[in-house]
Amino acid sequence: MSSGKPDEPNQLPETSSTHPFPIYNSEDEERLGNDVMQSSKNERQRPALEIDIKEMMIKSRRPPFPCCIYRVSPVLRDVNRKAYTPRTVSIGPLHHNNKNLKGMQAVKFQYLEQFLKRATKTAMLNELPHWGDPMGFVTSLDTDLQIGKHFSCLERFLGLLKSTDGDIWNSYAEDDLNHITLEELLKIILVDSAFIIELFLRFHFNPSRLTPFEIASIRMDLLLIENQVPFFVLENLYKEAFGSYPNIYPTILELSCEFFEPYNDQKMQIQTMKHFTDLLRTFHLPITTDGDHGSDGGTPENESKNREPDDSNEHLKSATQLYAAGVQFNISSSKCTLDISFIKPKLEIPCLHIYDDTEVIFRNVMVLEMYHYPDKTLICDYVLLMDYLINTSEDAELLVEKKIITSRLGSNQQVASLFNRLGRNIVKGINDKKLKGLVQALNDYYDIPWHKTRATFWLKYFSTPWKAASTTAASLLLLLTLIQTVLTGIAL
C-alpha cells in the first residue's frame, strides 16, 4: 500500500555545496571508465554464454529414439578387456577400425555381393537361386553381366537406410560416433547387415559349408554389446529383399533364433529384439503366463518410478554355510536360469553349464542391463546371488556335487574366481523382488539358533575331509578311552 509520498529520486553521489553535479578527480574518471567498459563487455558476453548453455542442455537431451548399443565404460572394461572385444569380425562402427579384424573386411564385401546377387535373382525368378549350388547362393562362376555387375536393389537398400538414418544414428550412444560421419556409418551398416543376413541364410540352407570353428567364433562376436547393428535395420533390409517370398525364405527373426539356438534352452518363441545381445538376455528370462519374456523392458525413464532402493546391508551366507545349517541344495528341472526357489529346507537352482565363454556371455548381458534395463537387472541379480553362494572352491565343489553346476573350466577354484570377478564393479544389490525375498528367507532360516549352532559345529569340525577325519579319529579315541575306563572299573 502506498504511503502517499512520491517516490524519492535516486541518490546521487555527494556533491560540493557550490556544484549541482558530482565532481570527479582523474582517478575517479579512470575507475569509472573501466567499470563502464567491463559492464559493457559483460552485457555482450551474457547472451553468448546463455546460448552456449542452452545448446549444451539441448544436446544432452535423450533422443526420442532411445539408444540401445553402448560402449563399455573403462571401469568395467579393465576387469576383462577381452570379454568385450570381437576376435573374428567387427559389426557396426565401434570396432570398425580394429586393425586385428581388417582381414574380414574383404570377406564381408564378398558376402555383400552374394547378398545383392541373391536378392536380384530371387526377384527375377521368384524362386531360390540354386544354379547347381545347394547352398542357395550365387557362385563365383556366375557370368550373368546384368546380375553380376548391375545390382538394381543396391540403390533401394541405400535409400532404405537413409530413410531411417536418424534412428540408426540414435541407436548408438552419441559420444561413440564422434569419429565418423553419417555417410560412413550407413556404409558400415549396409556391409555388416548384408554380411549377417547372408551368413544366416548360408547357415540355414547348408550349414555344412561353414566349419564349426567359424560358426562358434562368429556367433560369439555377434553377441558382444559393442558389436551390434540395430535389429530393425536387419528386418527392413531383409523384408525389402525377400519379404515378398515367404514360401522361399524364413523370416530374419526365425533365422536369428536358429543361428543362436544353442543359447535358447527354453525353446522360446521370440517376437522382437533390439539386437543380438538383447536376444541372448531374453533367452535367459522367465516366460510369464501370457508368454511375454519381458525383452522390451522399457526405457530407464519409464522404469525409474518403480525402482526400489538397494539394500546396502544385503548379504547371504555361502553355500557351505547354508548347507551346514540344514539347507538342502537340489537341482531344479526348470530350463530357466532365473527359476530359483526356496521351500524350507530345499533350495532348488537350475543347472548352470559353465564353458570358456560363459564369462563373456554374462558380462555383455550384464552391461546391457546396467545401461538399458537398470530396473530389470535380472541377470545381474542372478550373478550376484551366485557370487554370494560361491566364495571358495569348497562352495563351488558343493554345487558341482549337487549337479547345480557343470564346469569345463578345469577346477572348482576357477568356478569360484569366475563369479567373484563377475561381481566386481558391476552389481551393488539385488533389484528383483523375488530374489530379494529368497535371500531374506535363507538368512532367516540360517539365523534360527539351532540351525546356526549346527552350522558353526559343522564348519568347525566337518567342513573339510581333513577336519572330518581328525574329528572322527578323536571321537573314536575318546570312545575307546571311555570303554577302557568302564571295563577297568568293572574289573576292580
XYZ file of C-alpha atoms in Angstrom, residues 36-379:
344
model
C 31.682 1.060 -17.829
C 33.875 -0.928 -20.211
C 33.665 -4.093 -18.062
C 29.892 -3.707 -17.734
C 29.572 -3.343 -21.494
C 31.765 -6.428 -22.024
C 29.666 -8.457 -19.586
C 26.483 -7.398 -21.362
C 27.928 -8.588 -24.670
C 29.104 -11.923 -23.177
C 25.905 -12.765 -21.315
C 23.741 -13.648 -24.362
C 26.530 -15.776 -25.876
C 27.037 -17.612 -22.590
C 23.313 -18.222 -22.191
C 23.062 -19.544 -25.750
C 26.030 -21.847 -25.168
C 24.464 -23.296 -22.004
C 21.101 -23.763 -23.719
C 22.779 -25.564 -26.626
C 24.589 -27.874 -24.199
C 21.306 -28.691 -22.453
C 19.598 -29.447 -25.767
C 22.451 -31.702 -26.875
C 22.316 -33.619 -23.587
C 18.643 -34.492 -24.044
C 17.869 -38.116 -24.811
C 16.644 -38.565 -28.381
C 13.054 -39.747 -28.861
C 14.505 -42.985 -30.289
C 16.498 -44.337 -27.306
C 19.930 -45.805 -27.885
C 20.441 -49.498 -27.213
C 24.059 -50.091 -28.283
C 26.742 -48.900 -25.901
C 30.483 -48.734 -25.465
C 31.572 -50.363 -22.218
C 32.963 -47.927 -19.652
C 36.698 -48.162 -18.806
C 35.879 -49.187 -15.226
C 34.108 -52.320 -16.442
C 36.404 -52.979 -19.394
C 39.550 -53.001 -17.262
C 38.306 -56.054 -15.336
C 38.387 -58.159 -18.522
C 39.102 -56.362 -21.800
C 38.844 -59.484 -23.949
C 35.241 -60.062 -22.858
C 34.017 -57.042 -24.852
C 36.308 -57.144 -27.891
C 35.479 -59.153 -31.048
C 38.099 -61.674 -32.106
C 36.978 -62.550 -35.636
C 34.663 -59.962 -37.162
C 33.632 -56.396 -36.359
C 29.967 -55.458 -36.649
C 28.856 -51.841 -36.525
C 31.005 -48.728 -36.068
C 32.564 -49.228 -32.631
C 35.224 -51.766 -33.668
C 35.287 -50.991 -37.377
C 38.844 -49.626 -37.221
C 40.250 -52.542 -35.228
C 43.405 -53.487 -37.131
C 43.233 -57.081 -35.916
C 39.911 -57.541 -37.735
C 40.771 -55.924 -41.072
C 41.188 -59.317 -42.702
C 37.438 -59.910 -42.504
C 36.580 -56.759 -44.462
C 37.190 -58.466 -47.806
C 35.052 -61.412 -46.693
C 32.229 -59.065 -45.714
C 32.267 -57.412 -49.136
C 32.136 -60.852 -50.757
C 29.084 -61.644 -48.658
C 27.569 -58.284 -49.624
C 27.997 -59.107 -53.313
C 26.406 -62.523 -52.848
C 23.550 -60.962 -50.902
C 22.884 -58.470 -53.711
C 23.033 -61.216 -56.342
C 20.717 -63.395 -54.308
C 18.187 -60.573 -53.899
C 18.340 -59.665 -57.597
C 17.977 -63.215 -58.878
C 15.198 -64.036 -56.438
C 13.248 -61.021 -57.705
C 13.818 -62.035 -61.326
C 12.999 -65.725 -60.978
C 10.652 -65.752 -57.977
C 12.474 -68.801 -56.639
C 15.531 -69.740 -54.618
C 18.533 -69.216 -56.946
C 20.209 -72.615 -56.828
C 22.248 -72.591 -60.045
C 23.590 -76.011 -59.110
C 24.604 -74.831 -55.664
C 22.652 -76.493 -52.814
C 23.647 -73.659 -50.513
C 21.226 -71.349 -52.210
C 23.591 -68.503 -53.080
C 25.196 -67.441 -56.326
C 28.590 -68.952 -57.093
C 31.669 -67.159 -58.347
C 31.166 -68.915 -61.702
C 28.119 -66.772 -62.415
C 28.847 -64.734 -65.554
C 25.493 -63.015 -65.946
C 26.616 -59.438 -66.623
C 23.185 -57.955 -65.956
C 23.123 -59.505 -62.499
C 26.811 -59.679 -61.701
C 27.656 -56.050 -62.497
C 24.421 -54.178 -62.033
C 22.565 -54.517 -58.757
C 19.237 -52.774 -59.118
C 18.477 -53.473 -55.463
C 21.567 -51.686 -54.114
C 20.036 -48.256 -54.648
C 16.843 -49.360 -52.896
C 18.785 -50.678 -49.912
C 20.769 -47.455 -49.573
C 17.585 -45.412 -49.834
C 16.013 -47.565 -47.154
C 18.911 -46.934 -44.781
C 18.854 -43.199 -45.494
C 15.146 -43.058 -44.675
C 15.925 -44.280 -41.140
C 19.365 -42.713 -40.714
C 18.242 -40.751 -37.655
C 17.031 -43.871 -35.863
C 20.208 -45.721 -36.817
C 22.410 -42.906 -35.504
C 20.425 -42.620 -32.284
C 20.692 -46.363 -31.653
C 24.284 -45.753 -30.591
C 25.381 -43.707 -27.602
C 26.160 -40.276 -29.085
C 29.771 -39.983 -27.921
C 30.600 -43.305 -29.598
C 30.044 -41.882 -33.103
C 32.191 -38.769 -32.888
C 34.837 -40.357 -35.119
C 32.675 -40.976 -38.212
C 30.216 -39.198 -40.486
C 26.662 -40.287 -41.175
C 27.633 -41.459 -44.676
C 30.409 -43.626 -43.248
C 28.018 -45.068 -40.683
C 25.457 -46.034 -43.332
C 28.162 -47.731 -45.406
C 29.300 -49.758 -42.395
C 25.723 -50.666 -41.519
C 24.913 -51.829 -45.065
C 28.015 -54.014 -45.427
C 27.730 -55.542 -41.959
C 23.971 -56.114 -42.187
C 24.344 -57.836 -45.554
C 27.115 -59.994 -44.089
C 24.864 -61.097 -41.214
C 21.878 -61.839 -43.457
C 23.945 -63.812 -45.959
C 25.665 -65.689 -43.124
C 22.305 -66.680 -41.620
C 20.972 -67.801 -44.999
C 24.022 -69.947 -45.637
C 23.732 -71.445 -42.175
C 20.053 -72.198 -42.800
C 20.317 -73.758 -46.259
C 23.558 -75.654 -45.778
C 25.469 -75.193 -42.508
C 27.970 -77.881 -43.515
C 29.624 -75.296 -45.777
C 30.728 -73.463 -42.618
C 33.153 -75.109 -40.200
C 32.106 -75.461 -36.528
C 35.021 -73.225 -35.539
C 33.905 -70.468 -37.932
C 30.345 -70.673 -36.656
C 31.360 -70.635 -32.985
C 33.798 -67.727 -33.289
C 31.461 -65.564 -35.374
C 28.467 -66.425 -33.192
C 30.288 -65.246 -30.076
C 31.361 -61.985 -31.735
C 27.763 -61.303 -32.801
C 26.678 -61.406 -29.146
C 29.008 -58.663 -27.869
C 27.273 -55.458 -26.762
C 29.726 -53.224 -28.674
C 29.492 -55.338 -31.825
C 25.884 -54.762 -32.871
C 23.655 -53.264 -35.525
C 20.033 -52.421 -34.646
C 17.776 -55.364 -35.414
C 15.215 -53.149 -37.151
C 17.854 -52.483 -39.824
C 18.219 -56.209 -40.498
C 14.438 -56.560 -40.580
C 13.961 -53.706 -43.038
C 16.700 -54.854 -45.417
C 15.550 -58.460 -45.280
C 11.915 -57.557 -45.929
C 12.937 -55.342 -48.821
C 14.999 -58.166 -50.328
C 12.958 -61.278 -49.550
C 9.740 -60.204 -47.830
C 7.682 -60.993 -50.931
C 8.783 -64.635 -50.931
C 7.665 -66.191 -47.606
C 7.347 -69.582 -49.300
C 11.067 -69.480 -50.107
C 12.759 -67.672 -47.238
C 12.161 -67.833 -43.470
C 11.865 -64.528 -41.621
C 15.002 -62.845 -40.329
C 13.684 -63.404 -36.798
C 13.469 -67.147 -37.443
C 16.939 -67.179 -38.964
C 18.348 -65.309 -35.965
C 16.809 -67.696 -33.451
C 18.060 -70.649 -35.485
C 21.630 -69.326 -35.547
C 21.650 -68.669 -31.793
C 19.625 -71.781 -30.919
C 22.373 -73.237 -28.633
C 21.550 -70.499 -26.110
C 17.774 -70.976 -26.267
C 17.392 -73.703 -23.635
C 13.733 -72.810 -23.051
C 12.887 -73.025 -26.770
C 11.345 -69.564 -26.621
C 9.240 -68.119 -29.415
C 10.798 -64.680 -29.780
C 8.632 -61.815 -31.010
C 11.106 -58.941 -31.116
C 14.562 -57.823 -30.059
C 16.735 -54.735 -30.106
C 19.846 -56.611 -31.208
C 21.546 -59.951 -30.600
C 22.817 -59.134 -27.096
C 19.220 -58.354 -26.205
C 18.174 -61.677 -27.740
C 20.721 -63.502 -25.588
C 19.339 -61.827 -22.470
C 15.794 -62.743 -23.465
C 16.739 -66.415 -23.772
C 17.538 -66.431 -20.041
C 14.428 -64.617 -18.818
C 11.434 -66.454 -17.345
C 8.412 -66.961 -19.574
C 5.317 -65.439 -17.966
C 1.819 -66.902 -18.180
C 0.970 -64.694 -21.149
C 4.095 -65.778 -22.991
C 5.824 -62.440 -22.502
C 9.525 -62.749 -21.856
C 9.975 -59.116 -20.946
C 12.650 -58.262 -23.507
C 11.213 -54.816 -24.108
C 11.682 -53.821 -20.515
C 11.033 -50.168 -21.274
C 13.457 -47.305 -21.147
C 15.166 -46.134 -17.954
C 12.857 -43.105 -17.823
C 9.727 -45.271 -17.788
C 11.005 -47.660 -15.153
C 12.669 -45.409 -12.597
C 9.409 -44.689 -10.802
C 9.059 -48.330 -9.745
C 12.627 -48.847 -8.669
C 13.298 -49.883 -5.081
C 16.407 -48.638 -3.281
C 19.299 -51.051 -2.972
C 19.840 -52.619 0.427
C 23.431 -51.733 1.253
C 23.463 -54.304 4.073
C 22.229 -57.119 1.852
C 24.264 -60.282 2.113
C 23.863 -64.036 2.099
C 25.805 -66.852 3.698
C 27.879 -69.039 1.417
C 26.686 -72.380 0.083
C 28.728 -74.393 2.581
C 27.442 -72.289 5.491
C 23.828 -72.705 4.397
C 24.382 -76.421 3.818
C 25.803 -76.767 7.312
C 22.707 -75.021 8.679
C 20.466 -77.628 7.070
C 19.644 -76.075 3.680
C 19.297 -78.815 1.072
C 20.695 -77.913 -2.350
C 18.735 -79.553 -5.168
C 18.896 -79.206 -8.935
C 15.735 -77.736 -10.462
C 14.132 -79.299 -13.510
C 13.448 -75.829 -14.928
C 15.334 -74.694 -18.028
C 15.148 -71.041 -16.968
C 18.346 -69.834 -15.327
C 16.414 -67.488 -13.027
C 13.861 -70.040 -11.783
C 15.279 -70.367 -8.249
C 13.047 -71.298 -5.307
C 13.389 -71.965 -1.584
C 10.806 -74.062 0.234
C 12.249 -74.914 3.629
C 14.666 -76.548 3.738
C 15.089 -77.146 -0.027
C 16.844 -74.609 -2.242
C 16.285 -75.503 -5.907
C 18.546 -73.988 -8.572
C 18.531 -74.809 -12.313
C 21.677 -76.376 -13.703
C 24.266 -73.905 -14.978
C 26.670 -75.182 -17.629
C 29.938 -73.254 -17.457
C 32.168 -73.095 -20.530
C 35.146 -70.988 -21.541
C 32.841 -68.306 -22.995
C 30.451 -68.142 -20.023
C 32.139 -65.065 -18.578
C 31.888 -63.272 -21.931
C 28.172 -64.038 -22.166
C 27.403 -62.894 -18.638
C 29.490 -59.727 -18.875
C 27.909 -58.432 -22.072
C 24.349 -59.136 -20.939
C 25.081 -57.512 -17.580
C 26.401 -54.362 -19.267
C 23.259 -54.199 -21.408
C 21.121 -54.467 -18.275
C 23.082 -51.813 -16.411
C 22.796 -49.314 -19.274
C 19.414 -50.153 -20.794
C 17.410 -52.077 -18.170
C 18.643 -50.550 -14.886
C 15.438 -51.564 -13.090
C 15.246 -55.050 -14.592
C 18.752 -56.297 -13.926
C 17.642 -59.917 -13.667
C 20.881 -61.435 -14.950
